[in-house]
Short mmCIF file of C-alpha atoms in Angstrom, two decimals:
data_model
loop_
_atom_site.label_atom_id
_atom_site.label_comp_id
_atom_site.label_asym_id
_atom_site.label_seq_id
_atom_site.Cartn_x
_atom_site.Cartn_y
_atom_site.Cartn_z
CA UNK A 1 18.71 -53.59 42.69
CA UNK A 2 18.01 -55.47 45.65
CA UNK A 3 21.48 -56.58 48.18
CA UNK A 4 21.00 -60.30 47.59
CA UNK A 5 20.98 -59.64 43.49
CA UNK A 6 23.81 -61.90 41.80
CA UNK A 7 26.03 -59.45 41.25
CA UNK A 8 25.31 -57.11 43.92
CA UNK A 9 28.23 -54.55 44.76
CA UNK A 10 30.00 -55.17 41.34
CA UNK A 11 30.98 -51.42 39.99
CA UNK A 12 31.23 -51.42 36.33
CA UNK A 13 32.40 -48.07 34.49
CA UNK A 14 31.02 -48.58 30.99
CA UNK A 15 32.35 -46.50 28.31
CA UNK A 16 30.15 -47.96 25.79
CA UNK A 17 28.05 -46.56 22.71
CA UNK A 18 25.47 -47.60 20.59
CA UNK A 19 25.15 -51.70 20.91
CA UNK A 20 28.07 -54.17 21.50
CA UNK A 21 29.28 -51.98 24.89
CA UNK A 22 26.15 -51.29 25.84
CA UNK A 23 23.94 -54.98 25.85
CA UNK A 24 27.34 -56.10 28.08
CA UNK A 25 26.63 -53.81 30.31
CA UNK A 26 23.01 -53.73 30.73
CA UNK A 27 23.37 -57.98 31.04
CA UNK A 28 25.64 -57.24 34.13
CA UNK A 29 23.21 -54.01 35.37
CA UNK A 30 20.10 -56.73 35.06
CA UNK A 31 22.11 -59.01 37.36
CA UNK A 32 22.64 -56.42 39.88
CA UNK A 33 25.76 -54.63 39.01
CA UNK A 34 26.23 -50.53 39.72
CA UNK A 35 26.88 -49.67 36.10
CA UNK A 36 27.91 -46.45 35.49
CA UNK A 37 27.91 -45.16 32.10
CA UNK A 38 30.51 -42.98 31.06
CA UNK A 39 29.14 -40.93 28.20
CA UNK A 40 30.68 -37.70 26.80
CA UNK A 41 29.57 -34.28 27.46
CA UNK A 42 27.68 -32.95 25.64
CA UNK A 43 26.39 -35.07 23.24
CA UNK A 44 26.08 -38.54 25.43
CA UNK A 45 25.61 -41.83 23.90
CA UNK A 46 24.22 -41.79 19.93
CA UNK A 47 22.17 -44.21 20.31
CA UNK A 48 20.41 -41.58 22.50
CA UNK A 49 19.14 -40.22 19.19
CA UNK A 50 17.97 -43.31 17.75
CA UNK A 51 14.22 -43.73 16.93
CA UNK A 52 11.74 -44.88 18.23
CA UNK A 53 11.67 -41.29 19.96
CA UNK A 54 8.86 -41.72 22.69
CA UNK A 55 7.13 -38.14 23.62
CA UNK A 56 6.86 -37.74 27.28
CA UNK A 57 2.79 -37.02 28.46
CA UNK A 58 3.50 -33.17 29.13
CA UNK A 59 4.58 -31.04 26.55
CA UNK A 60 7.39 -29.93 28.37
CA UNK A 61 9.28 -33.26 28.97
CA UNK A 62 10.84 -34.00 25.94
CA UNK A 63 11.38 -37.38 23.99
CA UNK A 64 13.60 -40.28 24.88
CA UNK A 65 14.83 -43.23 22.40
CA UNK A 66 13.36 -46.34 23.05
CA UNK A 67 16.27 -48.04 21.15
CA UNK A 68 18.80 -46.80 23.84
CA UNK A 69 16.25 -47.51 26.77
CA UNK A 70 16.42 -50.66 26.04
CA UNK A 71 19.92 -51.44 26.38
CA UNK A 72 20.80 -48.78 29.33
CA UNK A 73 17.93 -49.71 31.71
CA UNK A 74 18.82 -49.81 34.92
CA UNK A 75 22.83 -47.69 34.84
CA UNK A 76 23.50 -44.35 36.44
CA UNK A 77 24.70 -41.77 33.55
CA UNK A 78 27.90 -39.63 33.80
CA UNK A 79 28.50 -36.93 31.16
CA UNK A 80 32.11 -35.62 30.70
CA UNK A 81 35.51 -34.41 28.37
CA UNK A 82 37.62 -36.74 28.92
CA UNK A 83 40.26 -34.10 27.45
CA UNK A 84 39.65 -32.11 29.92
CA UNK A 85 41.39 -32.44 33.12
CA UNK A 86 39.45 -31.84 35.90
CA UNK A 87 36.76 -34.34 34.39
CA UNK A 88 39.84 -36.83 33.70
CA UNK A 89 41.01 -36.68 37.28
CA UNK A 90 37.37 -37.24 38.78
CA UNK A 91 37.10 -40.71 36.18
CA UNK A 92 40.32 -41.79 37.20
CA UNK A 93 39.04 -41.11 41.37
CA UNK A 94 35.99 -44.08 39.93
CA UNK A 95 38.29 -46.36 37.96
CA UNK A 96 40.32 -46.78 41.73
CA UNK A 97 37.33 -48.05 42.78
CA UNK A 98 36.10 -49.78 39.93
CA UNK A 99 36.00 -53.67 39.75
CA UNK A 100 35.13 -53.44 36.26
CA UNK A 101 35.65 -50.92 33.13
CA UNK A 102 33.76 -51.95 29.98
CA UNK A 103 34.83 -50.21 26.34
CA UNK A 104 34.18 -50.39 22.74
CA UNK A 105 36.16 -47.49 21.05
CA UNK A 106 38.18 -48.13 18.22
CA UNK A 107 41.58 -49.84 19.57
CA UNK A 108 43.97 -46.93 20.51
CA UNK A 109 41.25 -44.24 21.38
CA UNK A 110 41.03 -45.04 25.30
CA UNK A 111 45.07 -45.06 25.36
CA UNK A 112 45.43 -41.76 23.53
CA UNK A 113 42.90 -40.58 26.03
CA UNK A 114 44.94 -41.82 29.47
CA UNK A 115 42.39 -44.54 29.68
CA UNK A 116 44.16 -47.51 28.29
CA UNK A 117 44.46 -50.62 29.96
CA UNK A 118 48.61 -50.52 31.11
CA UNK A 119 47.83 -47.35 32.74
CA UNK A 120 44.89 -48.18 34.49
CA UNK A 121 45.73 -51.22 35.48
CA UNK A 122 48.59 -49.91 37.38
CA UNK A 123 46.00 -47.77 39.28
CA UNK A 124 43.43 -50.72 39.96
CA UNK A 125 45.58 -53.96 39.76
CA UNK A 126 42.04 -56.04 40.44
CA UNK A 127 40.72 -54.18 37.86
CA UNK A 128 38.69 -56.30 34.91
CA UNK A 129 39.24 -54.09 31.78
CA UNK A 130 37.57 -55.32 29.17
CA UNK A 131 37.26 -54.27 25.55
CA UNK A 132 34.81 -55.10 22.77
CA UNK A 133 35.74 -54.05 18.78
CA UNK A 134 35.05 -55.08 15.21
CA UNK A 135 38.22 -56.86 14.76
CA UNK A 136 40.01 -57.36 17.77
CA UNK A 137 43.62 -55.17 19.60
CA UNK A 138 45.52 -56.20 17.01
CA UNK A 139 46.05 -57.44 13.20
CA UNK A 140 45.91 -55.56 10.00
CA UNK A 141 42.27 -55.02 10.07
CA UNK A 142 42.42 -53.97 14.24
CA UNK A 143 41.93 -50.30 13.68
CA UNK A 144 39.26 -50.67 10.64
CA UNK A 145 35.81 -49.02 11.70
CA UNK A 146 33.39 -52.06 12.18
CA UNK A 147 29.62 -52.26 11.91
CA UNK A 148 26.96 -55.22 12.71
CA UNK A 149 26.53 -55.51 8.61
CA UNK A 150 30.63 -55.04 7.83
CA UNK A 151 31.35 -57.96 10.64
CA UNK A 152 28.53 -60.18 9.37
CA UNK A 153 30.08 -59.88 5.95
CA UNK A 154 33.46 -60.38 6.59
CA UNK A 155 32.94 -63.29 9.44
CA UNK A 156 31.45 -65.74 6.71
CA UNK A 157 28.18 -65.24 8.33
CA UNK A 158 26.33 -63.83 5.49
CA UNK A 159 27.21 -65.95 2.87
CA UNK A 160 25.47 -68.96 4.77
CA UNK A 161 22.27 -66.00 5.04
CA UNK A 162 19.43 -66.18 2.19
CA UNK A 163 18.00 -68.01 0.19
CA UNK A 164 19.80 -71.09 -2.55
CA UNK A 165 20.72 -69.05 -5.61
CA UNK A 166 20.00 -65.94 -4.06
CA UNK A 167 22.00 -62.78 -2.81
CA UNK A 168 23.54 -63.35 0.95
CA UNK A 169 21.61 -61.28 3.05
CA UNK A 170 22.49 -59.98 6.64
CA UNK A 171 20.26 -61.65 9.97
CA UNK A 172 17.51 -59.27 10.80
CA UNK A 173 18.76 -58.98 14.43
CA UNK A 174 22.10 -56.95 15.01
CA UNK A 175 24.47 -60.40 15.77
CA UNK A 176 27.50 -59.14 16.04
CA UNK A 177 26.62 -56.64 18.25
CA UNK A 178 25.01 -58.97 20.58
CA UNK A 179 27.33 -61.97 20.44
CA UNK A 180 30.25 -59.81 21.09
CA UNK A 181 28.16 -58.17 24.28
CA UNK A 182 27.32 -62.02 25.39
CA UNK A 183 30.53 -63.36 24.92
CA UNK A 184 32.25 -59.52 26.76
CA UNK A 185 29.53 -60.54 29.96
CA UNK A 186 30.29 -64.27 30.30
CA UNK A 187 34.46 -63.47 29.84
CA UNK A 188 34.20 -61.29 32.61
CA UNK A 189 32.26 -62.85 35.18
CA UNK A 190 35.11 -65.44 34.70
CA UNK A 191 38.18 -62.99 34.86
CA UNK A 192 36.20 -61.87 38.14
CA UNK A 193 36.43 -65.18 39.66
CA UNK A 194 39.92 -65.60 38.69
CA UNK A 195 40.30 -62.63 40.60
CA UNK A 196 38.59 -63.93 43.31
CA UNK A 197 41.45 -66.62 43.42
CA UNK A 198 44.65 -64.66 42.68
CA UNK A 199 43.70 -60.85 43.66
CA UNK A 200 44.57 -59.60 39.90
CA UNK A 201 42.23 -58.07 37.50
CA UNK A 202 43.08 -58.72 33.65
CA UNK A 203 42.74 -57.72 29.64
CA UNK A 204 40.14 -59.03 28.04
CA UNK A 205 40.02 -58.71 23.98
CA UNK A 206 36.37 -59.25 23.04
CA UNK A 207 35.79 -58.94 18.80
CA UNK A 208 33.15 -59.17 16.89
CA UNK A 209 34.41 -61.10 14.32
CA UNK A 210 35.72 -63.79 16.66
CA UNK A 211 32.10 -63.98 18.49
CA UNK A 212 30.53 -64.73 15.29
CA UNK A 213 32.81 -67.15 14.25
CA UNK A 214 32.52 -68.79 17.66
CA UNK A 215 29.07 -69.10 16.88
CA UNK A 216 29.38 -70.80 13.58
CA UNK A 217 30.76 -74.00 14.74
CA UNK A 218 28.85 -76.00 12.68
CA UNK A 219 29.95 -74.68 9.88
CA UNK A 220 33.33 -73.91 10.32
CA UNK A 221 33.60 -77.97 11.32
CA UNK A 222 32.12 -78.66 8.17
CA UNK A 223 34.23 -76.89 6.23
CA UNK A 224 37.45 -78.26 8.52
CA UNK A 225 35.37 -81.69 7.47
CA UNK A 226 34.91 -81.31 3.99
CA UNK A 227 37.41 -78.88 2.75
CA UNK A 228 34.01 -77.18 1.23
CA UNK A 229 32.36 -73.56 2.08
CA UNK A 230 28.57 -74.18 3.46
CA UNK A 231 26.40 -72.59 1.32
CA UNK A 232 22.71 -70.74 1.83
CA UNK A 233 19.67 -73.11 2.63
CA UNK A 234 17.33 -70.25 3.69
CA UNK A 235 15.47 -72.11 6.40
CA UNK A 236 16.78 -74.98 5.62
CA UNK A 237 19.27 -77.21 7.33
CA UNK A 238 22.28 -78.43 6.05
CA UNK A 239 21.96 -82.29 8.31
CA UNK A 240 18.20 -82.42 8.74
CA UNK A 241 15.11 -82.99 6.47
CA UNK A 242 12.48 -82.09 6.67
CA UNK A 243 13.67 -78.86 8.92
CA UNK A 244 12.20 -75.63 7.27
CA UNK A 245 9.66 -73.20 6.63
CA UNK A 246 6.52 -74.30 4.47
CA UNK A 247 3.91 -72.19 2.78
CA UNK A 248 0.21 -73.58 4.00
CA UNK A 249 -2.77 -72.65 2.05
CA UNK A 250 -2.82 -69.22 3.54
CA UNK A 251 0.89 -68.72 5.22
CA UNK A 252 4.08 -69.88 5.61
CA UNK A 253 4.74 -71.88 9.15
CA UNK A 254 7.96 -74.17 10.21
CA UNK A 255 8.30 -78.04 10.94
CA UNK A 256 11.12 -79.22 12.40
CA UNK A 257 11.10 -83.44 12.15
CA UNK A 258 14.18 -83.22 13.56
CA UNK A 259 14.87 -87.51 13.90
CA UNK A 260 13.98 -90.96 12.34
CA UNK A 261 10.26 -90.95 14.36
CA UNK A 262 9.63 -87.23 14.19
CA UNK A 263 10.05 -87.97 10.28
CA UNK A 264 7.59 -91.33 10.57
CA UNK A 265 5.16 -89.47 12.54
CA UNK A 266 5.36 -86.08 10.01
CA UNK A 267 4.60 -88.74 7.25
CA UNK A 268 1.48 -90.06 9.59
CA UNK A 269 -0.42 -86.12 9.99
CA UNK A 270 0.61 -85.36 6.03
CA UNK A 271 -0.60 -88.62 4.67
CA UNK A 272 2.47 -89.56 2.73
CA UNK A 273 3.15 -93.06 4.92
CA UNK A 274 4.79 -94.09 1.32
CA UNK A 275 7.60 -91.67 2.00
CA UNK A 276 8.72 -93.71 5.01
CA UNK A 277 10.20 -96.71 2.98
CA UNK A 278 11.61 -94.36 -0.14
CA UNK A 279 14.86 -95.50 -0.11
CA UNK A 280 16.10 -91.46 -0.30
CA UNK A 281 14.64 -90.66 2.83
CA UNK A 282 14.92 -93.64 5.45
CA UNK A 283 17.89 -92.00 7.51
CA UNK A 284 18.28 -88.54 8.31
CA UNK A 285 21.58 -88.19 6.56
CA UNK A 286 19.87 -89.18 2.99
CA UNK A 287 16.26 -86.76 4.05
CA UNK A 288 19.20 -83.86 4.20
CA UNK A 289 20.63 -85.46 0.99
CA UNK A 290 18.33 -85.54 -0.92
CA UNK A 291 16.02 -82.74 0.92
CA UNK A 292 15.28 -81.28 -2.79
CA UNK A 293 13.35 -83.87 -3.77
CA UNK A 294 11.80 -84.19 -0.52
CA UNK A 295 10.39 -80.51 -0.60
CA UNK A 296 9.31 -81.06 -3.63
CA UNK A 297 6.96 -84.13 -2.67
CA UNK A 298 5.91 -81.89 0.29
CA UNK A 299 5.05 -78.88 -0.99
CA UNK A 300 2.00 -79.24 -2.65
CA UNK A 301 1.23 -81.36 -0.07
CA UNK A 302 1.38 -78.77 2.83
CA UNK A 303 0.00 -75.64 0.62
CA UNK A 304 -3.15 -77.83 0.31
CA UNK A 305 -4.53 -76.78 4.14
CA UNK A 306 -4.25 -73.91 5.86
CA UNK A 307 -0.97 -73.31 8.34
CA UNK A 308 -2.94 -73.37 11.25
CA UNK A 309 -4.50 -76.54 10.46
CA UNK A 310 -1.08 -77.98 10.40
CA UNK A 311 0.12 -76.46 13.24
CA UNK A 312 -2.52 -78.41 15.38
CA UNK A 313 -2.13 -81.20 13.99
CA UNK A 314 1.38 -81.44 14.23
CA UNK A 315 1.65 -80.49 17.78
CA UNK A 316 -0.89 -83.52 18.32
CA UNK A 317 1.58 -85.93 17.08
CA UNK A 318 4.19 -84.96 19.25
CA UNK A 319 6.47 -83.33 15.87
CA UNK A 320 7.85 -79.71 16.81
CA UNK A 321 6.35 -76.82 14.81
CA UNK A 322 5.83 -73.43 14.78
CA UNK A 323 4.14 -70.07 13.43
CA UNK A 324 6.22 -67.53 11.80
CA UNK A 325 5.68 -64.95 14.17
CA UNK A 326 6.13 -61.17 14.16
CA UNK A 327 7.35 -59.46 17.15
CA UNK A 328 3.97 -58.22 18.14
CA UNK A 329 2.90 -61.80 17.67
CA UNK A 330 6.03 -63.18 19.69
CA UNK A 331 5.60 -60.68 22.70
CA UNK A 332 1.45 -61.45 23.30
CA UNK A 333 2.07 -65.17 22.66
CA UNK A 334 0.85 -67.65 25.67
CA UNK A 335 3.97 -68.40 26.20
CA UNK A 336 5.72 -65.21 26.38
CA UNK A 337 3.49 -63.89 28.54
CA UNK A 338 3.56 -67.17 31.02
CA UNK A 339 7.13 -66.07 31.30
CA UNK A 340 6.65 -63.09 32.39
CA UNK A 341 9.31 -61.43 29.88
CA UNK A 342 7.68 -57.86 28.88
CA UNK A 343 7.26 -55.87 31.81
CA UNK A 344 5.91 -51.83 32.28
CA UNK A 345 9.31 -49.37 31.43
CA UNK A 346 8.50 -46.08 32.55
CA UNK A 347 11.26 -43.79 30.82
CA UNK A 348 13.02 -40.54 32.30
CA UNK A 349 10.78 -38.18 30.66
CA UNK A 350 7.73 -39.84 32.15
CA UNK A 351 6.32 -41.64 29.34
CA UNK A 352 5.50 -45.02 29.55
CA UNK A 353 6.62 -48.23 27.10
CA UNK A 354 6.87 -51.60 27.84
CA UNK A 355 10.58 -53.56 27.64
CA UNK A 356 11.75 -57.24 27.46
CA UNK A 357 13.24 -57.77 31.32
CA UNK A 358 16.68 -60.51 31.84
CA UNK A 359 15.48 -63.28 29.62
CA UNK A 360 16.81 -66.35 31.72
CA UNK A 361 15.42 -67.25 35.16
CA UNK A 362 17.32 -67.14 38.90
CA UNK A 363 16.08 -68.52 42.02
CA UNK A 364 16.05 -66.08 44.35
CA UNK A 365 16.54 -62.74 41.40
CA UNK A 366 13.35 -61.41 40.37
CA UNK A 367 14.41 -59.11 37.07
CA UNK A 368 13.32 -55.89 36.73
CA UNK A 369 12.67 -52.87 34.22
CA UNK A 370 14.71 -50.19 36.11
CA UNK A 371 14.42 -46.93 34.32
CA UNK A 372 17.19 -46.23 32.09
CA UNK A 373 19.43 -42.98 32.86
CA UNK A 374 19.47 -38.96 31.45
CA UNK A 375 22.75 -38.17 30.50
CA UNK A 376 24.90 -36.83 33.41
CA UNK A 377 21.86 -37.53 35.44
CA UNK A 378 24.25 -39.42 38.29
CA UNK A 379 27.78 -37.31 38.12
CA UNK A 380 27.32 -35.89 42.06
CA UNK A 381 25.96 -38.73 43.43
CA UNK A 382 28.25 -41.35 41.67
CA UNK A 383 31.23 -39.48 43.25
CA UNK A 384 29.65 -39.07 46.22
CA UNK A 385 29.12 -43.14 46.57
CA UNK A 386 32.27 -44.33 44.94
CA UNK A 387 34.66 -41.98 45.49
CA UNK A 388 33.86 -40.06 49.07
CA UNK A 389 32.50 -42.66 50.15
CA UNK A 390 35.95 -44.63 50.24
CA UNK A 391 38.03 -41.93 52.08
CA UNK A 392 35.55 -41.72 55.11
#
């Protein structure tokens, strides 16, 4: 990464696996950080194993996951035994020099293995020791294993997921996973500038099931508001009408008339200007009221002309829409592209894929689609830099 990158000289150790560890670390490698995985030898990271498994262009060079390429771009890779203790001494030499060390084992593994954070942090008082887990350090469910699907249950999440009547269903996109890396990256660029101010590193406790909740504020404030559990809308919402998907003549698409003159001008391209003085829909609060009845005015309304035909004439009247894309419809859309967010990855083995870069945009930090890491591929060199490279 180039000097004047955000987080340029930031050393993270990452002992992460498979998502929640890893997307916090690859958030802080796309800002600029030296992130240094710390896998274990000999088996690495699972999520090395994880389809899609791209063959390189000679026969001879192997496969590599695109799954873990795309959270590991752009860290060095260290494989070792942490039980054994010549490869224990040399992680301890990094975590001196570490400014940040980035976990999420069960709670108790990285004590039992010498790595835990009252030790360490006796090493490296500065040091940021963060640690990411289904259910937090402590409680009775702390030590419970903890998937994306387990967390989504238990946080509430999926019962407000599917469709009225219908089974809860889990989000298509791993959440938990992901919240818990966003909120793990955000947490410690602030403990770092606390540090900044006071010289001293800190514990930070980053769950799963506390990220999603954080996320559900709306609905945990409606239940705090109500004393009543928000129930499944699929698409729809539980304040807005009319703020869902529609089926078209030929597909489904989504209209979002999200205030009093989005919902006058939705009623001007659909040709229901009647709808505007129904007594159940002139404020938003009695269109989300009584949003049954509404769909059911709308709907044979809207499957009468293609989505597309909609679409356009939607967008004309200023009232925000959209397809229901699939990802290969997402990535090659105008706007996607505009923005520059899929770039060329070319992966350790030689073969080439493509790769969503840092989503949000810095003046003066171009993001890149650094080539993720074999496993061990970095143990000389990250010694050489980190540790040597102090005592001369």
């Amino acid at each position: 990464m180039p000097a004047d990158s955000p987080l340029a000289g930031l050393r993270v150790l990452e002992f992460g696996q498979i998502a929640a560890g890893p997307f916090a670390g690859s958030l802080l490698a796309d800002l600029g950080a030296d992130v240094v995985k710390v896998e274990r030898s000999p088996a690495g990271d699972g999520m090395r194993q994880w389809p899609p498994l791209i063959d390189a262009p000679t026969s001879d060079g192997g496969r590599f996951s695109g799954n873990f390429a795309s959270v590991n771009k752009g860290k060095r890779s260290i494989a070792v035994d942490l039980k054994d203790e010549t490869d224990r001494r040399e992680v301890l030499d990094l975590v001196g020099s570490a400014d940040v060390l980035l976990e999420n084992f069960r709670p108790g593994v990285m004590d039992r293995l010498g790595f835990g954070y009252d030790e360490l942090s006796q090493l490296n008082p500065g040091l940021v020791y963060c640690s990411i887990s289904g259910y937090g350090q402590a409680g009775p469910q702390a030590r419970d294993g903890a998937f994306d699907v387990t967390v989504q249950a238990v946080s509430g999440l999926m019962s407000v997921t599917g469709e009225p009547g219908g089974e809860p269903v889990k989000c298509g996109v791993p959440v938990g996973d992901f919240t818990a890396g966003l909120y793990a990256a955000v947490t410690i660029l602030a403990v770092l500038e606390r540090r900044r101010r006071t010289g001293v590193g800190g514990r930070i406790d980053c769950s799963m099931l506390g990220t999603l909740l954080g996320i559900s504020a709306l609905q945990t404030s409606e239940y705090f508001g109500t004393g009543v559990d928000p129930r499944r809308l699929g698409s729809a919402h539980p304040r807005n009408a009319p703020y869902k998907a529609f089926r078209g003549a030929d597909r489904s698409f989504v209209v979002a008339a999200g205030n009093d003159d989005l919902w006058r001008r939705f009623c001007g391209v659909v040709d229901a200007q009647a709808l505007v003085g129904d007594a159940r829909f002139l404020t938003q609060e009695l269109r989300a009221r009584h949003q049954d009845e509404l769909e059911d005015l709308l709907v044979p309304i809207l499957a009468s002309r293609p989505a597309g035909a909609w679409l356009r004439a939607l967008t004309d009247a200023g009232v925000p829409c959209a397809p229901i894309n699939t990802f290969s419809e997402a990535l090659a859309s105008d706007q996607v592209v505009s923005m520059g967010l899929v770039r060329p990855l070319v992966l350790p083995n030689g073969a080439e894929t493509s790769t969503v870069v840092f989503p949000v945009s810095i003046s003066g930090h171009s993001p890149e689609a650094t080539t993720p890491p074999l496993l061990g591929e970095h143990n000389d060199e990250v010694r050489k830099e980190w540790v040597d490279g102090i005592r001369h």
